[in-house]
Coordinates of N, CA and C in Angstrom, one line a residue:
M119 N -23.7 -163.8 164.7 CA -23.2 -164.9 163.8 C -22.4 -165.8 164.7
K120 N -22.6 -167.1 164.4 CA -21.9 -168.1 165.2 C -20.5 -168.3 164.8
P121 N -19.6 -168.8 165.7 CA -18.3 -169.1 165.2 C -18.3 -170.1 164.1
R122 N -17.3 -170.0 163.2 CA -17.2 -170.9 162.1 C -17.2 -172.3 162.5
S123 N -18.1 -173.2 162.0 CA -18.0 -174.6 162.2 C -17.2 -175.2 161.2
S124 N -15.9 -175.0 161.3 CA -14.9 -175.3 160.2 C -14.5 -176.7 160.3
H125 N -14.7 -177.5 159.3 CA -14.1 -178.8 159.3 C -12.7 -178.7 158.8
G126 N -11.8 -178.4 159.6 CA -10.4 -178.2 159.2 C -10.0 -176.8 158.8
G127 N -11.0 -175.8 158.9 CA -10.7 -174.5 158.5 C -10.1 -173.6 159.6
P128 N -9.8 -172.4 159.4 CA -9.2 -171.5 160.4 C -10.2 -171.2 161.5
E129 N -9.7 -171.0 162.7 CA -10.6 -170.6 163.8 C -10.9 -169.1 163.7
L130 N -12.2 -168.8 164.0 CA -12.6 -167.4 164.0 C -13.1 -167.0 165.4
P131 N -13.2 -165.7 165.6 CA -13.6 -165.2 166.9 C -15.0 -165.6 167.2
P132 N -15.3 -165.7 168.5 CA -16.7 -166.1 168.9 C -17.7 -165.1 168.5
E133 N -19.0 -165.4 168.7 CA -20.1 -164.6 168.2 C -19.9 -163.1 168.7
P134 N -19.8 -162.2 167.8 CA -19.6 -160.8 168.3 C -20.8 -160.3 169.0
T135 N -20.6 -159.5 170.1 CA -21.6 -158.9 170.8 C -21.4 -157.4 170.9
Q136 N -20.4 -156.9 170.2 CA -20.0 -155.5 170.3 C -21.1 -154.6 169.7
A137 N -20.9 -153.3 169.9 CA -21.9 -152.3 169.5 C -22.0 -152.3 168.0
W138 N -20.9 -152.5 167.3 CA -21.0 -152.4 165.8 C -21.9 -153.4 165.2
M139 N -22.3 -154.5 165.9 CA -23.1 -155.5 165.4 C -24.6 -155.3 165.7
T140 N -24.9 -154.3 166.5 CA -26.3 -154.1 166.9 C -27.2 -153.7 165.8
D141 N -26.7 -153.0 164.8 CA -27.6 -152.6 163.7 C -27.5 -153.5 162.5
A142 N -26.9 -154.7 162.7 CA -26.7 -155.6 161.5 C -28.1 -156.1 161.1
R143 N -28.3 -156.2 159.7 CA -29.5 -156.7 159.2 C -29.3 -158.1 158.7
V144 N -30.3 -158.9 158.9 CA -30.3 -160.3 158.5 C -31.1 -160.5 157.2
K145 N -30.5 -161.1 156.2 CA -31.2 -161.4 154.9 C -31.1 -162.9 154.6
T146 N -32.1 -163.4 153.9 CA -32.2 -164.8 153.5 C -32.2 -164.8 152.0
Y147 N -31.4 -165.7 151.4 CA -31.4 -165.9 149.9 C -31.7 -167.4 149.7
R148 N -32.6 -167.7 148.8 CA -33.0 -169.1 148.5 C -31.9 -169.7 147.5
R149 N -31.9 -171.0 147.5 CA -30.9 -171.7 146.6 C -31.0 -171.2 145.2
G150 N -29.9 -170.9 144.6 CA -29.8 -170.4 143.2 C -29.9 -168.9 143.1
E151 N -30.3 -168.2 144.2 CA -30.5 -166.8 144.1 C -29.2 -166.1 144.1
T152 N -29.1 -164.9 143.4 CA -27.8 -164.2 143.4 C -27.8 -163.3 144.6
I153 N -26.7 -163.4 145.4 CA -26.5 -162.6 146.6 C -25.8 -161.2 146.2
I154 N -24.8 -161.3 145.3 CA -24.0 -160.1 144.9 C -23.8 -160.2 143.4
Q155 N -24.1 -159.2 142.7 CA -23.8 -159.1 141.2 C -22.4 -158.7 141.0
A156 N -21.7 -159.4 140.0 CA -20.3 -159.0 139.7 C -20.4 -157.5 139.1
G157 N -19.4 -156.7 139.6 CA -19.3 -155.3 139.1 C -20.2 -154.4 139.9
S158 N -21.0 -154.9 140.8 CA -21.9 -154.0 141.6 C -21.1 -153.3 142.7
E159 N -21.6 -152.1 143.0 CA -21.0 -151.4 144.1 C -21.3 -152.1 145.4
L160 N -20.3 -152.2 146.3 CA -20.4 -152.9 147.5 C -20.7 -151.9 148.6
G161 N -22.0 -151.7 148.9 CA -22.3 -150.6 149.9 C -22.4 -151.1 151.3
E162 N -22.3 -152.5 151.5 CA -22.5 -153.1 152.8 C -21.4 -154.1 153.1
W163 N -21.0 -154.2 154.3 CA -20.2 -155.3 154.8 C -21.1 -156.5 155.0
V164 N -20.8 -157.6 154.3 CA -21.7 -158.7 154.3 C -20.9 -160.0 154.7
A165 N -21.5 -160.8 155.6 CA -20.9 -162.1 156.0 C -21.9 -163.2 156.0
I166 N -21.5 -164.4 155.6 CA -22.4 -165.5 155.6 C -22.6 -166.1 157.0
S167 N -23.9 -166.1 157.4 CA -24.2 -166.6 158.7 C -24.6 -168.1 158.7
S168 N -25.2 -168.5 157.6 CA -25.4 -170.0 157.4 C -25.6 -170.3 156.0
G169 N -25.4 -171.5 155.6 CA -25.5 -171.9 154.2 C -24.1 -171.8 153.5
A170 N -24.2 -171.9 152.2 CA -22.9 -171.9 151.4 C -23.2 -171.2 150.0
A171 N -22.2 -170.5 149.5 CA -22.4 -169.8 148.3 C -21.2 -170.1 147.3
C172 N -21.4 -169.8 146.1 CA -20.4 -170.1 145.0 C -20.0 -168.7 144.4
L173 N -18.7 -168.6 144.2 CA -18.2 -167.4 143.5 C -18.1 -167.7 142.0
M174 N -18.7 -166.8 141.2 CA -18.6 -167.0 139.7 C -17.9 -165.8 139.1
A175 N -17.0 -166.1 138.2 CA -16.2 -165.1 137.5 C -16.6 -165.0 136.0
K176 N -16.8 -163.8 135.6 CA -17.1 -163.6 134.1 C -15.8 -163.9 133.3
V177 N -15.9 -164.6 132.2 CA -14.8 -165.0 131.4 C -14.9 -164.4 130.0
A178 N -16.0 -164.4 129.4 CA -16.2 -163.9 128.1 C -17.7 -163.7 127.8
G179 N -18.0 -162.5 127.3 CA -19.4 -162.2 127.0 C -20.3 -162.4 128.2
N180 N -21.3 -163.2 128.1 CA -22.2 -163.5 129.2 C -21.8 -164.8 129.9
S181 N -20.7 -165.4 129.5 CA -20.4 -166.7 130.2 C -19.6 -166.4 131.5
S182 N -19.7 -167.4 132.4 CA -19.0 -167.3 133.6 C -18.5 -168.7 134.1
V183 N -17.6 -168.7 135.0 CA -17.1 -170.0 135.5 C -17.0 -170.0 137.0
A184 N -17.3 -171.1 137.6 CA -17.3 -171.2 139.1 C -15.8 -171.2 139.6
V185 N -15.6 -170.4 140.6 CA -14.2 -170.2 141.1 C -14.0 -170.9 142.4
A186 N -14.9 -170.7 143.4 CA -14.7 -171.2 144.7 C -16.0 -171.2 145.5
A187 N -16.0 -172.0 146.6 CA -17.2 -172.0 147.5 C -16.8 -171.3 148.8
L188 N -17.7 -170.5 149.4 CA -17.6 -169.9 150.6 C -18.7 -170.2 151.5
W189 N -18.5 -170.2 152.8 CA -19.6 -170.6 153.7 C -19.5 -169.9 155.1
L190 N -20.0 -170.5 156.1 CA -20.2 -169.8 157.4 C -19.0 -169.0 157.9
G191 N -19.2 -167.7 158.1 CA -18.2 -166.8 158.6 C -17.4 -166.1 157.5
D192 N -17.6 -166.5 156.2 CA -16.9 -165.8 155.2 C -17.5 -164.4 154.8
V193 N -16.6 -163.5 154.5 CA -17.0 -162.1 154.3 C -17.1 -161.9 152.7
I194 N -18.2 -161.4 152.2 CA -18.4 -161.3 150.8 C -18.8 -159.9 150.3
G195 N -18.8 -158.9 151.2 CA -19.3 -157.6 150.8 C -18.1 -156.6 150.8
W196 N -18.4 -155.4 151.2 CA -17.5 -154.3 151.1 C -16.2 -154.6 151.8
N197 N -15.1 -154.2 151.2 CA -13.7 -154.3 151.8 C -13.4 -155.8 152.1
S198 N -13.9 -156.7 151.3 CA -13.7 -158.1 151.5 C -12.7 -158.6 150.4
P199 N -12.3 -159.9 150.5 CA -11.5 -160.4 149.4 C -12.2 -160.4 148.0
L200 N -13.5 -160.3 148.0 CA -14.2 -160.2 146.8 C -14.1 -158.8 146.1
G201 N -13.7 -157.9 146.8 CA -13.6 -156.5 146.3 C -13.7 -155.5 147.4
K202 N -13.0 -154.3 147.2 CA -13.0 -153.3 148.2 C -14.3 -152.4 148.0
L203 N -14.5 -151.9 146.8 CA -15.7 -151.0 146.6 C -16.6 -151.6 145.6
A204 N -16.1 -152.5 144.7 CA -17.0 -153.1 143.7 C -16.7 -154.6 143.6
A205 N -17.7 -155.4 143.4 CA -17.6 -156.9 143.4 C -16.8 -157.4 142.2
R206 N -15.8 -158.2 142.4 CA -15.1 -158.8 141.3 C -15.8 -160.1 140.9
Y207 N -16.6 -160.7 141.7 CA -17.3 -162.0 141.4 C -18.8 -161.8 141.6
E208 N -19.5 -162.7 141.0 CA -20.9 -162.9 141.3 C -21.0 -163.9 142.4
V209 N -21.9 -163.7 143.4 CA -22.0 -164.7 144.5 C -23.4 -165.3 144.4
N210 N -23.6 -166.6 144.2 CA -24.9 -167.2 144.2 C -25.0 -168.2 145.3
A211 N -26.2 -168.4 145.8 CA -26.5 -169.3 146.9 C -26.5 -170.7 146.4
L212 N -25.7 -171.6 147.0 CA -25.7 -173.0 146.6 C -26.9 -173.7 147.3
V213 N -27.1 -173.3 148.5 CA -28.3 -173.8 149.3 C -28.9 -172.5 149.9
D214 N -29.9 -172.6 150.7 CA -30.4 -171.4 151.3 C -29.3 -170.7 152.2
V215 N -29.2 -169.5 152.0 CA -28.1 -168.7 152.7 C -28.7 -167.6 153.5
V216 N -28.2 -167.4 154.7 CA -28.5 -166.3 155.6 C -27.2 -165.4 155.7
T217 N -27.4 -164.1 155.5 CA -26.3 -163.2 155.7 C -26.6 -162.2 156.7
I218 N -25.5 -161.6 157.3 CA -25.7 -160.4 158.1 C -25.0 -159.3 157.4
S219 N -25.6 -158.1 157.4 CA -25.0 -157.0 156.6 C -25.0 -155.7 157.5
I220 N -24.0 -154.9 157.3 CA -23.9 -153.6 158.0 C -23.5 -152.5 156.9
P221 N -24.1 -151.4 156.9 CA -23.7 -150.4 155.9 C -22.2 -150.0 156.1
R222 N -21.5 -149.9 155.0 CA -20.1 -149.6 155.1 C -19.8 -148.3 155.8
T223 N -20.7 -147.3 155.7 CA -20.5 -146.0 156.3 C -20.5 -146.2 157.8
Q224 N -21.2 -147.1 158.3 CA -21.3 -147.3 159.8 C -19.9 -147.9 160.3
L225 N -19.4 -148.9 159.5 CA -18.1 -149.5 159.9 C -16.9 -148.5 159.7
S226 N -17.0 -147.8 158.6 CA -15.8 -146.9 158.3 C -15.7 -145.8 159.2
Q227 N -16.8 -145.4 159.9 CA -16.8 -144.3 160.8 C -16.6 -144.8 162.3
S228 N -16.6 -146.1 162.5 CA -16.4 -146.6 163.9 C -14.9 -146.6 164.2
P229 N -14.6 -146.4 165.5 CA -13.2 -146.3 165.9 C -12.4 -147.6 165.6
D230 N -11.1 -147.4 165.4 CA -10.3 -148.6 165.1 C -10.0 -149.3 166.5
S231 N -10.7 -150.3 166.8 CA -10.7 -151.0 168.1 C -10.8 -152.5 167.9
H232 N -11.0 -153.2 169.1 CA -11.1 -154.6 169.0 C -12.2 -155.1 168.1
E233 N -13.3 -154.3 168.0 CA -14.4 -154.6 167.1 C -13.9 -154.7 165.7
R234 N -13.1 -153.7 165.3 CA -12.6 -153.8 163.9 C -11.6 -154.9 163.7
G235 N -11.0 -155.4 164.8 CA -10.1 -156.5 164.8 C -10.9 -157.8 164.4
D236 N -12.1 -157.9 164.9 CA -12.9 -159.0 164.6 C -13.2 -159.1 163.1
T237 N -13.5 -158.0 162.5 CA -13.7 -158.0 161.0 C -12.4 -158.3 160.3
A238 N -11.3 -157.9 160.7 CA -10.0 -158.2 160.1 C -9.7 -159.7 160.1
L239 N -10.1 -160.3 161.2 CA -9.9 -161.8 161.3 C -10.8 -162.5 160.3
L240 N -12.0 -162.1 160.2 CA -13.0 -162.7 159.3 C -12.5 -162.5 157.8
H241 N -12.0 -161.3 157.5 CA -11.5 -161.1 156.2 C -10.3 -162.0 155.9
A242 N -9.4 -162.1 156.8 CA -8.2 -162.9 156.6 C -8.5 -164.4 156.4
A243 N -9.5 -164.9 157.2 CA -9.9 -166.3 157.1 C -10.5 -166.5 155.7
T244 N -11.4 -165.6 155.3 CA -12.0 -165.7 154.0 C -11.0 -165.7 152.8
E245 N -10.0 -164.8 152.9 CA -8.9 -164.7 151.9 C -8.2 -166.0 151.9
A246 N -7.9 -166.6 153.0 CA -7.1 -167.9 153.1 C -7.9 -169.0 152.4
R247 N -9.2 -169.1 152.7 CA -10.1 -170.1 152.2 C -10.2 -170.0 150.6
L248 N -10.3 -168.7 150.2 CA -10.4 -168.5 148.7 C -9.1 -168.8 148.0
Q249 N -8.0 -168.4 148.6 CA -6.7 -168.7 148.0 C -6.4 -170.2 148.0
D250 N -6.7 -170.9 149.0 CA -6.5 -172.3 149.1 C -7.2 -173.0 147.9
Q251 N -8.4 -172.6 147.6 CA -9.1 -173.3 146.5 C -8.6 -172.9 145.1
I252 N -8.2 -171.6 145.0 CA -7.6 -171.2 143.7 C -6.2 -171.9 143.5
T253 N -5.4 -172.0 144.6 CA -4.1 -172.6 144.5 C -4.2 -174.1 144.1
M254 N -5.2 -174.8 144.7 CA -5.4 -176.2 144.4 C -5.8 -176.4 142.9
R255 N -6.6 -175.4 142.4 CA -7.0 -175.5 141.0 C -5.8 -175.3 140.1
L256 N -4.8 -174.6 140.5 CA -3.6 -174.4 139.7 C -2.6 -175.5 139.9
A257 N -2.5 -176.1 141.1 CA -1.4 -177.0 141.4 C -1.7 -178.5 141.1
G258 N -3.0 -178.9 141.3 CA -3.3 -180.3 141.3 C -3.5 -180.8 139.9
N259 N -3.4 -182.1 139.7 CA -3.8 -182.7 138.5 C -5.3 -182.8 138.5
G260 N -5.9 -183.3 137.4 CA -7.3 -183.3 137.2 C -8.0 -184.1 138.4
F261 N -7.5 -185.2 138.7 CA -8.2 -186.0 139.7 C -8.0 -185.3 141.1
Q262 N -6.9 -184.8 141.4 CA -6.7 -184.1 142.7 C -7.6 -182.9 142.8
R263 N -7.8 -182.2 141.7 CA -8.7 -181.0 141.7 C -10.1 -181.4 142.0
L264 N -10.5 -182.5 141.4 CA -11.9 -183.0 141.6 C -12.1 -183.4 143.1
V265 N -11.1 -184.1 143.6 CA -11.2 -184.6 145.0 C -11.2 -183.4 145.9
S266 N -10.4 -182.4 145.7 CA -10.3 -181.3 146.6 C -11.7 -180.5 146.6
V267 N -12.3 -180.4 145.4 CA -13.6 -179.8 145.3 C -14.6 -180.5 146.1
L268 N -14.7 -181.9 145.9 CA -15.6 -182.7 146.7 C -15.4 -182.5 148.2
A269 N -14.2 -182.5 148.6 CA -13.9 -182.3 150.1 C -14.3 -180.9 150.5
T270 N -14.1 -179.9 149.7 CA -14.4 -178.5 150.0 C -15.9 -178.4 150.1
L271 N -16.7 -179.0 149.2 CA -18.1 -178.9 149.2 C -18.7 -179.7 150.4
A272 N -18.0 -180.8 150.8 CA -18.4 -181.5 152.1 C -18.3 -180.5 153.3
S273 N -17.2 -179.8 153.4 CA -17.0 -178.9 154.5 C -18.0 -177.7 154.4
A274 N -18.3 -177.3 153.2 CA -19.3 -176.2 153.1 C -20.7 -176.6 153.4
L275 N -21.1 -177.8 153.1 CA -22.5 -178.2 153.1 C -22.8 -179.2 154.2
A276 N -21.9 -179.8 154.9 CA -22.1 -180.8 155.9 C -22.9 -180.3 157.1
P277 N -23.7 -181.2 157.7 CA -24.4 -180.8 158.9 C -23.3 -180.6 160.0
P278 N -23.7 -180.1 161.2 CA -22.8 -180.0 162.3 C -22.1 -181.3 162.6
L279 N -20.9 -181.2 163.1 CA -20.1 -182.5 163.4 C -20.8 -183.4 164.4
A280 N -21.6 -182.8 165.3 CA -22.4 -183.6 166.2 C -23.4 -184.6 165.5
E281 N -23.8 -184.2 164.3 CA -24.7 -185.0 163.5 C -24.1 -185.9 162.5
T282 N -22.7 -185.9 162.5 CA -22.0 -186.6 161.5 C -21.4 -187.9 162.1
T283 N -21.7 -189.0 161.5 CA -21.1 -190.3 161.9 C -20.2 -190.8 160.8
P284 N -19.3 -191.8 161.1 CA -18.4 -192.3 160.1 C -19.1 -192.8 158.8
R285 N -20.4 -193.2 159.0 CA -21.0 -193.8 157.8 C -22.0 -192.8 157.2
S286 N -22.0 -191.5 157.6 CA -22.9 -190.5 157.0 C -22.6 -190.3 155.6
R287 N -23.6 -189.9 154.8 CA -23.5 -189.6 153.4 C -24.1 -188.2 153.2
L288 N -23.6 -187.6 152.2 CA -24.0 -186.2 151.9 C -24.4 -186.0 150.4
P289 N -25.7 -185.9 150.1 CA -26.1 -185.6 148.7 C -25.7 -184.1 148.4
L290 N -24.9 -183.9 147.4 CA -24.5 -182.5 147.0 C -25.7 -181.9 146.3
P291 N -26.0 -180.6 146.6 CA -27.1 -179.9 146.0 C -26.7 -179.3 144.6
V292 N -25.7 -179.9 144.0 CA -25.3 -179.3 142.7 C -25.1 -180.5 141.7
A293 N -25.1 -180.2 140.4 CA -25.0 -181.2 139.4 C -23.5 -181.6 139.2
Q294 N -23.3 -182.7 138.5 CA -21.9 -183.2 138.2 C -21.2 -182.1 137.4
A295 N -21.9 -181.5 136.5 CA -21.3 -180.5 135.6 C -20.8 -179.3 136.4
F296 N -21.5 -178.9 137.5 CA -21.0 -177.8 138.3 C -19.7 -178.3 139.1
V297 N -19.7 -179.5 139.6 CA -18.5 -180.0 140.2 C -17.3 -180.0 139.3
G298 N -17.5 -180.4 138.1 CA -16.5 -180.3 137.1 C -16.0 -178.9 136.8
Q299 N -17.0 -178.0 136.7 CA -16.6 -176.6 136.4 C -15.8 -176.0 137.5
L300 N -16.2 -176.3 138.8 CA -15.4 -175.8 139.9 C -14.0 -176.4 140.0
S301 N -13.9 -177.6 139.4 CA -12.6 -178.3 139.3 C -11.7 -177.9 138.1
G302 N -12.3 -177.2 137.2 CA -11.6 -176.9 136.0 C -11.5 -178.0 135.0
L303 N -12.5 -178.9 135.0 CA -12.5 -180.1 134.2 C -13.6 -180.1 133.2
S304 N -13.4 -180.9 132.1 CA -14.5 -181.1 131.1 C -15.5 -182.0 131.7
R305 N -16.7 -182.1 131.1 CA -17.7 -183.0 131.6 C -17.3 -184.5 131.5
R306 N -16.5 -184.8 130.4 CA -16.1 -186.2 130.3 C -15.1 -186.5 131.4
Q307 N -14.1 -185.6 131.6 CA -13.1 -185.9 132.7 C -13.8 -186.1 134.0
T308 N -14.8 -185.2 134.3 CA -15.6 -185.2 135.6 C -16.3 -186.6 135.7
W309 N -16.9 -187.0 134.6 CA -17.6 -188.3 134.6 C -16.7 -189.5 134.9
I310 N -15.5 -189.4 134.2 CA -14.5 -190.5 134.4 C -14.0 -190.6 135.9
Y311 N -13.6 -189.4 136.4 CA -13.1 -189.4 137.8 C -14.2 -189.8 138.8
L312 N -15.4 -189.3 138.6 CA -16.5 -189.7 139.5 C -16.8 -191.2 139.4
G313 N -16.6 -191.7 138.2 CA -16.8 -193.1 138.1 C -15.8 -193.9 138.8
Q314 N -14.5 -193.5 138.8 CA -13.5 -194.1 139.6 C -13.8 -194.1 141.1
L315 N -14.2 -193.0 141.6 CA -14.5 -192.8 143.0 C -15.8 -193.7 143.3
T316 N -16.7 -193.8 142.4 CA -17.9 -194.6 142.6 C -17.5 -196.1 142.8
E317 N -16.6 -196.6 141.9 CA -16.1 -197.9 142.0 C -15.4 -198.2 143.3
A318 N -14.7 -197.2 143.8 CA -14.0 -197.3 145.0 C -14.9 -197.2 146.3
G319 N -16.1 -196.8 146.0 CA -17.1 -196.8 147.1 C -17.2 -195.4 147.9
W320 N -16.6 -194.4 147.4 CA -16.6 -193.1 148.1 C -17.5 -192.1 147.5
V321 N -18.2 -192.4 146.4 CA -19.2 -191.6 145.8 C -20.3 -192.4 145.2
S322 N -21.5 -191.9 145.2 CA -22.6 -192.5 144.5 C -23.1 -191.5 143.5
T323 N -23.5 -191.9 142.3 CA -24.1 -191.0 141.4 C -25.4 -191.5 140.9
A324 N -26.3 -190.6 140.6 CA -27.6 -190.9 140.1 C -27.9 -189.8 139.1
R325 N -28.0 -190.1 137.8 CA -28.2 -189.1 136.7 C -27.1 -188.1 136.9
T326 N -27.4 -186.8 137.2 CA -26.4 -185.8 137.3 C -26.0 -185.5 138.7
K327 N -26.6 -186.2 139.7 CA -26.3 -185.9 141.1 C -25.1 -186.7 141.6
V328 N -24.6 -186.2 142.7 CA -23.4 -186.8 143.4 C -23.7 -186.9 144.9
V329 N -23.4 -188.1 145.4 CA -23.6 -188.3 146.9 C -22.2 -188.7 147.4
L330 N -21.7 -188.0 148.4 CA -20.5 -188.4 149.1 C -20.7 -189.5 150.1
E331 N -20.0 -190.6 150.1 CA -20.1 -191.7 151.1 C -19.0 -191.5 152.1
G332 N -19.3 -191.9 153.3 CA -18.2 -191.8 154.4 C -17.9 -190.4 154.6
L333 N -18.9 -189.6 154.9 CA -18.7 -188.1 155.0 C -17.6 -187.7 156.0
A334 N -17.4 -188.4 157.1 CA -16.4 -188.0 158.1 C -15.0 -188.1 157.5
A335 N -14.8 -189.0 156.6 CA -13.4 -189.1 156.0 C -13.2 -188.0 155.0
W336 N -14.3 -187.6 154.3 CA -14.2 -186.5 153.4 C -13.9 -185.2 154.1
L337 N -14.5 -185.0 155.3 CA -14.3 -183.8 156.1 C -12.9 -183.7 156.6
A338 N -12.3 -184.8 156.8 CA -10.9 -184.8 157.3 C -9.8 -184.7 156.2
L339 N -10.3 -184.9 155.0 CA -9.3 -185.1 153.9 C -8.4 -183.9 153.6
M340 N -8.9 -182.7 153.5 CA -8.0 -181.6 153.2 C -7.0 -181.2 154.2
S341 N -7.3 -181.5 155.5 CA -6.3 -181.3 156.5 C -5.2 -182.3 156.4
E342 N -5.6 -183.5 156.0 CA -4.6 -184.6 155.7 C -3.7 -184.2 154.5
V343 N -4.3 -183.6 153.5 CA -3.5 -183.2 152.3 C -2.6 -182.1 152.7
E344 N -3.0 -181.2 153.6 CA -2.1 -180.1 154.1 C -0.9 -180.7 154.8
R345 N -1.1 -181.8 155.5 CA 0.0 -182.4 156.3 C 0.9 -183.3 155.4
E346 N 0.3 -184.1 154.5 CA 1.0 -185.1 153.8 C 1.3 -184.7 152.3
G347 N 0.7 -183.7 151.8 CA 1.0 -183.3 150.5 C 0.0 -183.9 149.5
L348 N 0.0 -183.4 148.3 CA -0.9 -183.8 147.2 C -0.8 -185.3 146.8
A349 N 0.4 -185.8 147.1 CA 0.6 -187.2 146.7 C -0.4 -188.2 147.3
C350 N -1.0 -187.9 148.4 CA -1.9 -188.8 149.1 C -3.2 -188.9 148.4
I351 N -3.5 -188.0 147.4 CA -4.7 -188.1 146.6 C -4.4 -188.0 145.1
A352 N -3.2 -188.5 144.7 CA -2.7 -188.4 143.3 C -3.4 -189.3 142.4
T353 N -3.9 -190.4 142.9 CA -4.6 -191.4 142.1 C -5.8 -191.9 142.9
V354 N -6.7 -192.6 142.2 CA -7.9 -193.1 142.9 C -7.5 -194.1 144.0
E355 N -6.5 -194.9 143.7 CA -6.0 -195.9 144.7 C -5.5 -195.2 146.0
L356 N -4.6 -194.2 145.8 CA -4.0 -193.5 146.9 C -5.1 -192.7 147.7
C357 N -6.0 -192.1 146.9 CA -7.0 -191.3 147.6 C -7.9 -192.2 148.4
S358 N -8.3 -193.4 147.8 CA -9.1 -194.4 148.6 C -8.4 -194.8 149.8
E359 N -7.1 -195.1 149.7 CA -6.4 -195.5 150.9 C -6.4 -194.4 152.0
T360 N -6.2 -193.2 151.6 CA -6.2 -192.1 152.5 C -7.6 -191.9 153.2
L361 N -8.6 -192.0 152.4 CA -10.0 -191.8 152.9 C -10.3 -193.0 153.8
M362 N -9.9 -194.2 153.5 CA -10.1 -195.4 154.3 C -9.4 -195.2 155.7
R363 N -8.2 -194.7 155.6 CA -7.4 -194.5 156.9 C -8.1 -193.5 157.8
L364 N -8.5 -192.4 157.1 CA -9.2 -191.3 157.9 C -10.6 -191.8 158.4
G365 N -11.3 -192.6 157.6 CA -12.5 -193.2 158.1 C -12.4 -194.1 159.3
E366 N -11.3 -194.9 159.2 CA -11.1 -195.8 160.3 C -10.7 -195.0 161.6
A367 N -9.9 -194.0 161.4 CA -9.5 -193.2 162.6 C -10.7 -192.5 163.2
G368 N -11.6 -192.0 162.3 CA -12.8 -191.4 162.8 C -13.7 -192.4 163.5
A369 N -13.8 -193.6 163.0 CA -14.7 -194.6 163.6 C -14.1 -195.0 165.0
A370 N -12.8 -195.1 165.1 CA -12.2 -195.4 166.4 C -12.4 -194.3 167.4
A371 N -12.4 -193.0 166.9 CA -12.6 -191.9 167.8 C -14.1 -191.9 168.2
W372 N -14.9 -192.3 167.3 CA -16.4 -192.2 167.6 C -16.7 -193.3 168.6

């Protein structure tokens, strides 16, 4: 597994070459396919090697709600933030996803050494990424939540930084309704806020689809929010000013 190509995310250890990885199995899941069923027994340690997935939580009956997105380097199997022995969330592929998996019996029997330290770092980074998204959903106003979700999806789905230019755009592989659900917003609220961002030039919409404009600025946005606070994305005007500044800084660096 490659080191996390994190657009502002935590650093992870380099590609493991230790013995505990030699028996890892590689699996591929197509877009929309379920990777882990909620409530299922977690018999394997599983990490995302490429692609991005969405966590879904059951809320009532057969209904569920999107909770967070996870991507390269995140751990979603046994003894992960998603559950120790049983999965608390359903995990679905947002795009094609490749995972690596190791039977939990193999890891639990291995000695407590540097190799186990690698898995601990991966778990901690996944926990931080999950909690950041949940915290934003609780702390931000509706517009801030939508903006943070768009920035998170940009990080999860963007091509490598080497392929990203200040004017790059990113079509999201999800519908507007899903973006709203991940933001905790109604469809009408989602439509209104996306319309405001479209007028400002940072989003394009076509039917139910969403395209992020100025991808480099979106990729830098959440790090800026961590430094400056939620106020810098409190309104469409402030958010646009922040994205413009980040875009100009990226263009200068480019």
